Amino acid sequence: MLQRLTLLFPLWTILVSIFALFWPEWWAPLNQGSLMVLILAFIMLCMGLTLSFDDFHRIVHMPKAVAIGFVAQYTIMPFLAWGIAYALGLPPHFAVGLILVGCCPGGTASNLVTYIAKADVTLSVVMTVCSTLAAVILTPLLTELFAGALVPVDTWMLFKQTFQVVIIPVVLGVLLNRWAPTLVQRVIPLAPLLSVLGVCVICAVVFAANAESILKHGSELILAAALLHGGGFLLGYQLARIVGYSNQSARTISVEVGMQNSGLAIVLAKQAFPLLPLAPVVGAVSAVMHSILGSLLAVRWRIRLPQHTVPSNKQK
């Protein structure tokens, strides 16, 4: 039952977001920066609980696939976000929000979508870990690179916030998994569902706080988010196929590239860009959009038998 409820995360995200748009007063008490940070830290802690030191050792056994996914994550998405913002002529607050989404690491929901798609879950977990750990350096630097011409970017603030809400909770989760395995095994069944609910709450709070702006600029935001994540799925898959990976690995890389940690983008936007109160809105719309697109793509892949489930010689 817990797994089934977790698999419906796009539905929960959509329902909660709609509810927040039309009844924003319900979510007003939760609109506090410190609470949002704690929720995201809890989500990242749940991710850490699912990891062990063996997951990091797996990087040695699949370095090329991890490297390709890593490079794609931090090149395709930032460039796409910047290009879409420029092409659509987004105002600075939305442009910065979109660029910040593009510069964030892969989302924790990508592992769930990879599972639904019958792709390589192990590779997905390893890629998520690598991009997440690297985010403490790359997210602030890339945001400065692509958004610095639009508004002043406090790189140190981004670095500090990323470290606090990503690295510390993930490391703590891994250590708890190592030192208190019995306790962790009791919590693990609930962790994915709690993470999904946490993302839903973050999105709902942002939607409620900016309901009027979202209703006014909804089509523009939906288009930008759809182009960003749709482009990520497509280019990630095509890149993996070009370098010789099977459908299964290509699907994994596609999902990992196309799905971002939108919750992190929301929190960083609120903390690092206080003069742009609408910047977090893009992250909330992004969370809904990549959940919908990723789930639809995963279901489509799931009902089709993979053409190649064994890595080619080139892949090895």
CSV table of C-alpha atoms in Angstrom, one decimal:
chain,number,residue,atom,x,y,z
A,1,MET,CA,0.0,0.0,0.0
A,2,LEU,CA,2.8,2.4,0.9
A,3,GLN,CA,4.5,1.7,-2.5
A,4,ARG,CA,1.2,2.3,-4.4
A,5,LEU,CA,0.7,5.6,-2.6
A,6,THR,CA,4.2,6.6,-3.4
A,7,LEU,CA,3.8,5.7,-7.1
A,8,LEU,CA,0.9,8.2,-7.3
A,9,PHE,CA,3.2,11.1,-6.4
A,10,PRO,CA,2.4,13.1,-9.6
A,11,LEU,CA,-1.3,12.9,-8.6
A,12,TRP,CA,-0.7,14.1,-5.1
A,13,THR,CA,1.5,17.0,-6.4
A,14,ILE,CA,-1.2,18.1,-8.8
A,15,LEU,CA,-4.1,17.8,-6.3
A,16,VAL,CA,-2.2,19.6,-3.5
A,17,SER,CA,-1.1,22.4,-5.9
A,18,ILE,CA,-4.6,23.0,-7.2
A,19,PHE,CA,-5.9,23.0,-3.6
A,20,ALA,CA,-3.2,25.6,-2.6
A,21,LEU,CA,-4.1,27.8,-5.6
A,22,PHE,CA,-7.8,28.1,-4.7
A,23,TRP,CA,-7.6,27.9,-0.9
A,24,PRO,CA,-4.2,29.5,-0.1
A,25,GLU,CA,-5.2,30.6,3.4
A,26,TRP,CA,-4.9,26.9,4.5
A,27,TRP,CA,-1.2,27.0,3.8
A,28,ALA,CA,-0.3,30.5,5.1
A,29,PRO,CA,1.0,29.3,8.5
A,30,LEU,CA,3.5,27.1,6.8
A,31,ASN,CA,5.1,29.9,4.7
A,32,GLN,CA,8.2,30.2,6.7
A,33,GLY,CA,11.7,30.0,5.3
A,34,SER,CA,13.0,27.9,8.2
A,35,LEU,CA,10.2,25.4,7.9
A,36,MET,CA,10.8,24.9,4.2
A,37,VAL,CA,14.5,24.3,4.9
A,38,LEU,CA,13.7,21.7,7.5
A,39,ILE,CA,11.3,19.9,5.2
A,40,LEU,CA,13.8,19.8,2.4
A,41,ALA,CA,16.5,18.6,4.8
A,42,PHE,CA,14.2,15.9,6.0
A,43,ILE,CA,13.6,14.8,2.4
A,44,MET,CA,17.4,14.6,1.8
A,45,LEU,CA,17.8,12.7,5.1
A,46,CYS,CA,15.3,10.1,3.8
A,47,MET,CA,17.4,9.8,0.6
A,48,GLY,CA,20.5,9.3,2.7
A,49,LEU,CA,18.8,6.5,4.7
A,50,THR,CA,18.4,4.5,1.5
A,51,LEU,CA,22.1,4.7,0.8
A,52,SER,CA,25.1,2.7,2.0
A,53,PHE,CA,28.8,2.9,1.5
A,54,ASP,CA,28.4,0.1,-1.1
A,55,ASP,CA,26.4,2.6,-3.3
A,56,PHE,CA,29.5,4.8,-3.5
A,57,HIS,CA,31.7,1.8,-4.4
A,58,ARG,CA,29.5,1.1,-7.4
A,59,ILE,CA,30.8,4.3,-9.0
A,60,VAL,CA,34.0,2.3,-9.7
A,61,HIS,CA,32.1,-0.3,-11.6
A,62,MET,CA,30.2,2.1,-13.8
A,63,PRO,CA,32.4,5.1,-14.2
A,64,LYS,CA,31.6,5.9,-17.8
A,65,ALA,CA,27.8,5.8,-17.4
A,66,VAL,CA,28.0,7.9,-14.2
A,67,ALA,CA,30.4,10.4,-15.9
A,68,ILE,CA,28.1,10.8,-19.0
A,69,GLY,CA,25.0,11.3,-16.8
A,70,PHE,CA,26.9,13.7,-14.6
A,71,VAL,CA,28.2,15.9,-17.4
A,72,ALA,CA,24.8,15.8,-19.1
A,73,GLN,CA,23.1,16.9,-15.8
A,74,TYR,CA,25.3,19.9,-15.4
A,75,THR,CA,25.6,21.0,-19.0
A,76,ILE,CA,22.3,20.2,-20.8
A,77,MET,CA,20.0,21.5,-18.1
A,78,PRO,CA,21.7,24.8,-17.3
A,79,PHE,CA,22.1,25.6,-21.0
A,80,LEU,CA,18.5,24.7,-21.7
A,81,ALA,CA,17.2,26.8,-18.8
A,82,TRP,CA,19.2,29.8,-19.9
A,83,GLY,CA,18.2,29.3,-23.6
A,84,ILE,CA,14.5,28.9,-22.8
A,85,ALA,CA,14.5,31.9,-20.5
A,86,TYR,CA,16.1,34.0,-23.2
A,87,ALA,CA,13.9,32.7,-26.0
A,88,LEU,CA,10.7,33.2,-24.1
A,89,GLY,CA,11.8,36.6,-22.8
A,90,LEU,CA,11.0,35.7,-19.2
A,91,PRO,CA,11.2,38.5,-16.7
A,92,PRO,CA,14.2,38.3,-14.3
A,93,HIS,CA,12.3,36.7,-11.4
A,94,PHE,CA,11.1,33.8,-13.6
A,95,ALA,CA,14.3,33.6,-15.5
A,96,VAL,CA,16.4,33.2,-12.4
A,97,GLY,CA,14.0,30.7,-11.0
A,98,LEU,CA,14.2,28.6,-14.2
A,99,ILE,CA,18.0,28.8,-14.3
A,100,LEU,CA,18.2,27.8,-10.7
A,101,VAL,CA,16.1,24.7,-11.4
A,102,GLY,CA,18.4,23.9,-14.3
A,103,CYS,CA,21.5,24.2,-12.2
A,104,CYS,CA,20.2,21.9,-9.4
A,105,PRO,CA,21.1,18.2,-9.1
A,106,GLY,CA,18.9,15.3,-10.1
A,107,GLY,CA,15.7,14.9,-8.1
A,108,THR,CA,15.2,12.1,-5.6
A,109,ALA,CA,12.0,11.2,-7.4
A,110,SER,CA,14.1,10.2,-10.4
A,111,ASN,CA,14.9,6.9,-8.7
A,112,LEU,CA,11.2,6.2,-8.3
A,113,VAL,CA,10.5,7.0,-11.9
A,114,THR,CA,13.5,4.9,-13.0
A,115,TYR,CA,11.9,2.0,-11.2
A,116,ILE,CA,8.6,2.5,-12.9
A,117,ALA,CA,10.3,2.6,-16.3
A,118,LYS,CA,12.1,-0.7,-15.6
A,119,ALA,CA,15.4,1.0,-16.1
A,120,ASP,CA,18.6,0.7,-14.1
A,121,VAL,CA,17.7,1.7,-10.6
A,122,THR,CA,21.3,1.1,-9.3
A,123,LEU,CA,22.7,3.5,-11.9
A,124,SER,CA,20.0,6.0,-11.1
A,125,VAL,CA,20.8,6.0,-7.4
A,126,VAL,CA,24.6,6.4,-8.0
A,127,MET,CA,24.0,9.2,-10.5
A,128,THR,CA,21.7,11.0,-8.0
A,129,VAL,CA,24.3,10.7,-5.3
A,130,CYS,CA,27.0,12.1,-7.5
A,131,SER,CA,25.1,15.0,-8.8
A,132,THR,CA,23.7,15.8,-5.3
A,133,LEU,CA,27.2,15.8,-3.7
A,134,ALA,CA,28.6,17.9,-6.5
A,135,ALA,CA,25.7,20.4,-6.2
A,136,VAL,CA,27.4,22.1,-3.2
A,137,ILE,CA,30.0,23.5,-5.7
A,138,LEU,CA,28.4,23.4,-9.1
A,139,THR,CA,24.9,24.7,-8.4
A,140,PRO,CA,26.2,28.1,-7.0
A,141,LEU,CA,28.9,28.4,-9.7
A,142,LEU,CA,26.5,27.6,-12.6
A,143,THR,CA,23.8,29.9,-11.2
A,144,GLU,CA,26.4,32.7,-11.0
A,145,LEU,CA,27.5,31.9,-14.6
A,146,PHE,CA,24.0,31.8,-16.2
A,147,ALA,CA,22.0,34.2,-14.0
A,148,GLY,CA,24.7,36.6,-12.9
A,149,ALA,CA,24.0,38.9,-15.9
A,150,LEU,CA,20.3,39.2,-14.7
A,151,VAL,CA,20.7,39.8,-11.0
A,152,PRO,CA,23.4,39.8,-8.4
A,153,VAL,CA,24.0,36.2,-7.2
A,154,ASP,CA,25.2,35.5,-3.7
A,155,THR,CA,27.3,32.5,-4.5
A,156,TRP,CA,28.4,32.0,-0.9
A,157,MET,CA,24.8,32.0,0.3
A,158,LEU,CA,23.9,29.4,-2.3
A,159,PHE,CA,26.9,27.3,-1.3
A,160,LYS,CA,26.1,27.5,2.4
A,161,GLN,CA,22.4,26.7,1.9
A,162,THR,CA,23.2,23.7,-0.4
A,163,PHE,CA,25.6,22.3,2.1
A,164,GLN,CA,23.1,22.6,4.9
A,165,VAL,CA,20.1,21.2,3.2
A,166,VAL,CA,21.8,18.6,1.0
A,167,ILE,CA,25.2,17.4,2.1
A,168,ILE,CA,24.7,17.3,5.9
A,169,PRO,CA,21.3,15.4,5.8
A,170,VAL,CA,22.5,12.9,3.1
A,171,VAL,CA,25.7,12.1,5.0
A,172,LEU,CA,23.8,11.8,8.3
A,173,GLY,CA,21.4,9.4,6.6
A,174,VAL,CA,24.2,7.2,5.3
A,175,LEU,CA,25.9,7.1,8.7
A,176,LEU,CA,22.6,6.2,10.4
A,177,ASN,CA,22.2,3.4,7.8
A,178,ARG,CA,25.6,2.2,8.8
A,179,TRP,CA,25.4,2.6,12.6
A,180,ALA,CA,21.7,1.9,13.3
A,181,PRO,CA,20.6,-0.5,10.5
A,182,THR,CA,17.7,-2.0,12.6
A,183,LEU,CA,16.1,1.4,13.2
A,184,VAL,CA,16.7,2.4,9.6
A,185,GLN,CA,15.0,-0.8,8.3
A,186,ARG,CA,11.9,0.1,10.3
A,187,VAL,CA,11.8,3.6,8.8
A,188,ILE,CA,12.7,2.8,5.2
A,189,PRO,CA,9.2,1.6,4.1
A,190,LEU,CA,7.9,5.1,5.0
A,191,ALA,CA,10.8,7.2,3.7
A,192,PRO,CA,9.7,7.4,0.0
A,193,LEU,CA,6.1,8.3,0.8
A,194,LEU,CA,7.2,10.9,3.4
A,195,SER,CA,9.6,12.4,0.8
A,196,VAL,CA,6.8,12.7,-1.7
A,197,LEU,CA,4.6,14.4,0.9
A,198,GLY,CA,7.4,16.7,1.8
A,199,VAL,CA,7.8,17.9,-1.8
A,200,CYS,CA,4.0,18.3,-2.1
A,201,VAL,CA,4.0,20.5,1.0
A,202,ILE,CA,6.8,22.7,-0.3
A,203,CYS,CA,5.1,23.1,-3.7
A,204,ALA,CA,1.7,23.9,-2.0
A,205,VAL,CA,3.2,26.6,0.2
A,206,VAL,CA,4.8,28.3,-2.8
A,207,PHE,CA,1.6,28.0,-4.9
A,208,ALA,CA,-0.5,29.4,-2.0
A,209,ALA,CA,1.9,32.3,-1.4
A,210,ASN,CA,1.9,33.3,-5.1
A,211,ALA,CA,-1.5,32.1,-6.2
A,212,GLU,CA,-2.4,35.3,-8.0
A,213,SER,CA,0.8,35.4,-10.0
A,214,ILE,CA,0.6,31.7,-10.9
A,215,LEU,CA,-2.9,32.1,-12.2
A,216,LYS,CA,-1.9,35.2,-14.2
A,217,HIS,CA,1.4,33.7,-15.6
A,218,GLY,CA,0.5,30.0,-15.5
A,219,SER,CA,0.7,29.3,-19.2
A,220,GLU,CA,4.1,31.0,-19.5
A,221,LEU,CA,5.5,29.1,-16.5
A,222,ILE,CA,4.0,25.7,-17.7
A,223,LEU,CA,5.5,26.2,-21.2
A,224,ALA,CA,9.0,27.1,-19.8
A,225,ALA,CA,9.0,24.1,-17.4
A,226,ALA,CA,7.7,21.7,-20.0
A,227,LEU,CA,10.4,22.8,-22.5
A,228,LEU,CA,13.1,22.5,-19.8
A,229,HIS,CA,12.2,19.0,-18.5
A,230,GLY,CA,11.0,17.6,-21.9
A,231,GLY,CA,14.2,18.8,-23.5
A,232,GLY,CA,16.2,17.2,-20.6
A,233,PHE,CA,14.5,13.8,-21.1
A,234,LEU,CA,15.0,13.9,-24.9
A,235,LEU,CA,18.6,15.1,-25.0
A,236,GLY,CA,19.7,12.9,-22.1
A,237,TYR,CA,18.3,9.8,-23.9
A,238,GLN,CA,19.8,10.8,-27.2
A,239,LEU,CA,23.2,11.4,-25.8
A,240,ALA,CA,23.3,8.1,-24.0
A,241,ARG,CA,22.3,6.3,-27.2
A,242,ILE,CA,24.9,8.2,-29.3
A,243,VAL,CA,27.7,7.0,-27.0
A,244,GLY,CA,26.5,3.4,-27.3
A,245,TYR,CA,24.4,2.6,-24.3
A,246,SER,CA,21.4,0.2,-24.3
A,247,ASN,CA,17.8,1.4,-24.0
A,248,GLN,CA,17.8,0.5,-20.3
A,249,SER,CA,20.8,2.7,-19.4
A,250,ALA,CA,19.7,5.4,-21.8
A,251,ARG,CA,16.3,5.5,-20.1
A,252,THR,CA,18.0,5.9,-16.7
A,253,ILE,CA,20.2,8.7,-17.9
A,254,SER,CA,17.2,10.4,-19.6
A,255,VAL,CA,15.2,10.3,-16.3
A,256,GLU,CA,18.2,11.5,-14.2
A,257,VAL,CA,18.9,14.4,-16.5
A,258,GLY,CA,15.2,15.5,-17.0
A,259,MET,CA,14.1,15.4,-13.4
A,260,GLN,CA,15.6,18.1,-11.1
A,261,ASN,CA,15.6,18.6,-7.4
A,262,SER,CA,12.9,21.3,-7.6
A,263,GLY,CA,12.5,21.4,-3.8
A,264,LEU,CA,16.1,22.5,-3.5
A,265,ALA,CA,15.5,25.1,-6.2
A,266,ILE,CA,12.6,26.5,-4.3
A,267,VAL,CA,14.4,26.7,-1.0
A,268,LEU,CA,17.6,28.2,-2.6
A,269,ALA,CA,15.4,30.8,-4.4
A,270,LYS,CA,13.7,31.9,-1.2
A,271,GLN,CA,17.0,32.1,0.7
A,272,ALA,CA,19.4,33.5,-1.8
A,273,PHE,CA,17.1,35.8,-3.8
A,274,PRO,CA,14.9,37.6,-1.2
A,275,LEU,CA,14.4,40.5,-3.6
A,276,LEU,CA,12.8,38.1,-6.2
A,277,PRO,CA,9.8,36.7,-4.3
A,278,LEU,CA,8.4,35.1,-7.5
A,279,ALA,CA,11.6,33.1,-8.2
A,280,PRO,CA,10.5,30.1,-6.1
A,281,VAL,CA,7.3,29.8,-8.2
A,282,VAL,CA,9.2,28.3,-11.1
A,283,GLY,CA,10.5,25.6,-8.9
A,284,ALA,CA,7.0,24.7,-7.7
A,285,VAL,CA,5.7,24.5,-11.3
A,286,SER,CA,8.8,22.6,-12.3
A,287,ALA,CA,8.1,20.0,-9.6
A,288,VAL,CA,4.6,19.3,-10.9
A,289,MET,CA,5.8,19.3,-14.6
A,290,HIS,CA,8.7,16.9,-14.3
A,291,SER,CA,6.6,14.6,-12.1
A,292,ILE,CA,3.9,14.5,-14.8
A,293,LEU,CA,6.3,14.1,-17.8
A,294,GLY,CA,8.5,11.7,-16.0
A,295,SER,CA,5.6,9.5,-14.9
A,296,LEU,CA,4.1,9.5,-18.4
A,297,LEU,CA,7.4,8.6,-20.0
A,298,ALA,CA,8.0,5.9,-17.4
A,299,VAL,CA,4.6,4.3,-18.0
A,300,ARG,CA,5.2,4.4,-21.8
A,301,TRP,CA,8.5,2.7,-21.4
A,302,ARG,CA,7.2,0.2,-18.9
A,303,ILE,CA,4.5,-1.2,-21.3
A,304,ARG,CA,7.1,-1.7,-24.0
A,305,LEU,CA,9.7,-4.4,-23.6
A,306,PRO,CA,13.2,-3.0,-23.7
A,307,GLN,CA,15.0,-3.8,-26.9
A,308,HIS,CA,18.4,-4.3,-25.2
A,309,THR,CA,18.6,-5.2,-21.6
A,310,VAL,CA,22.2,-6.3,-21.7
A,311,PRO,CA,25.0,-3.7,-22.0
A,312,SER,CA,26.9,-3.7,-25.2
A,313,ASN,CA,30.6,-4.4,-25.4
A,314,LYS,CA,31.2,-0.7,-25.9
A,315,GLN,CA,29.2,0.0,-22.7
A,316,LYS,CA,31.4,-2.4,-20.7
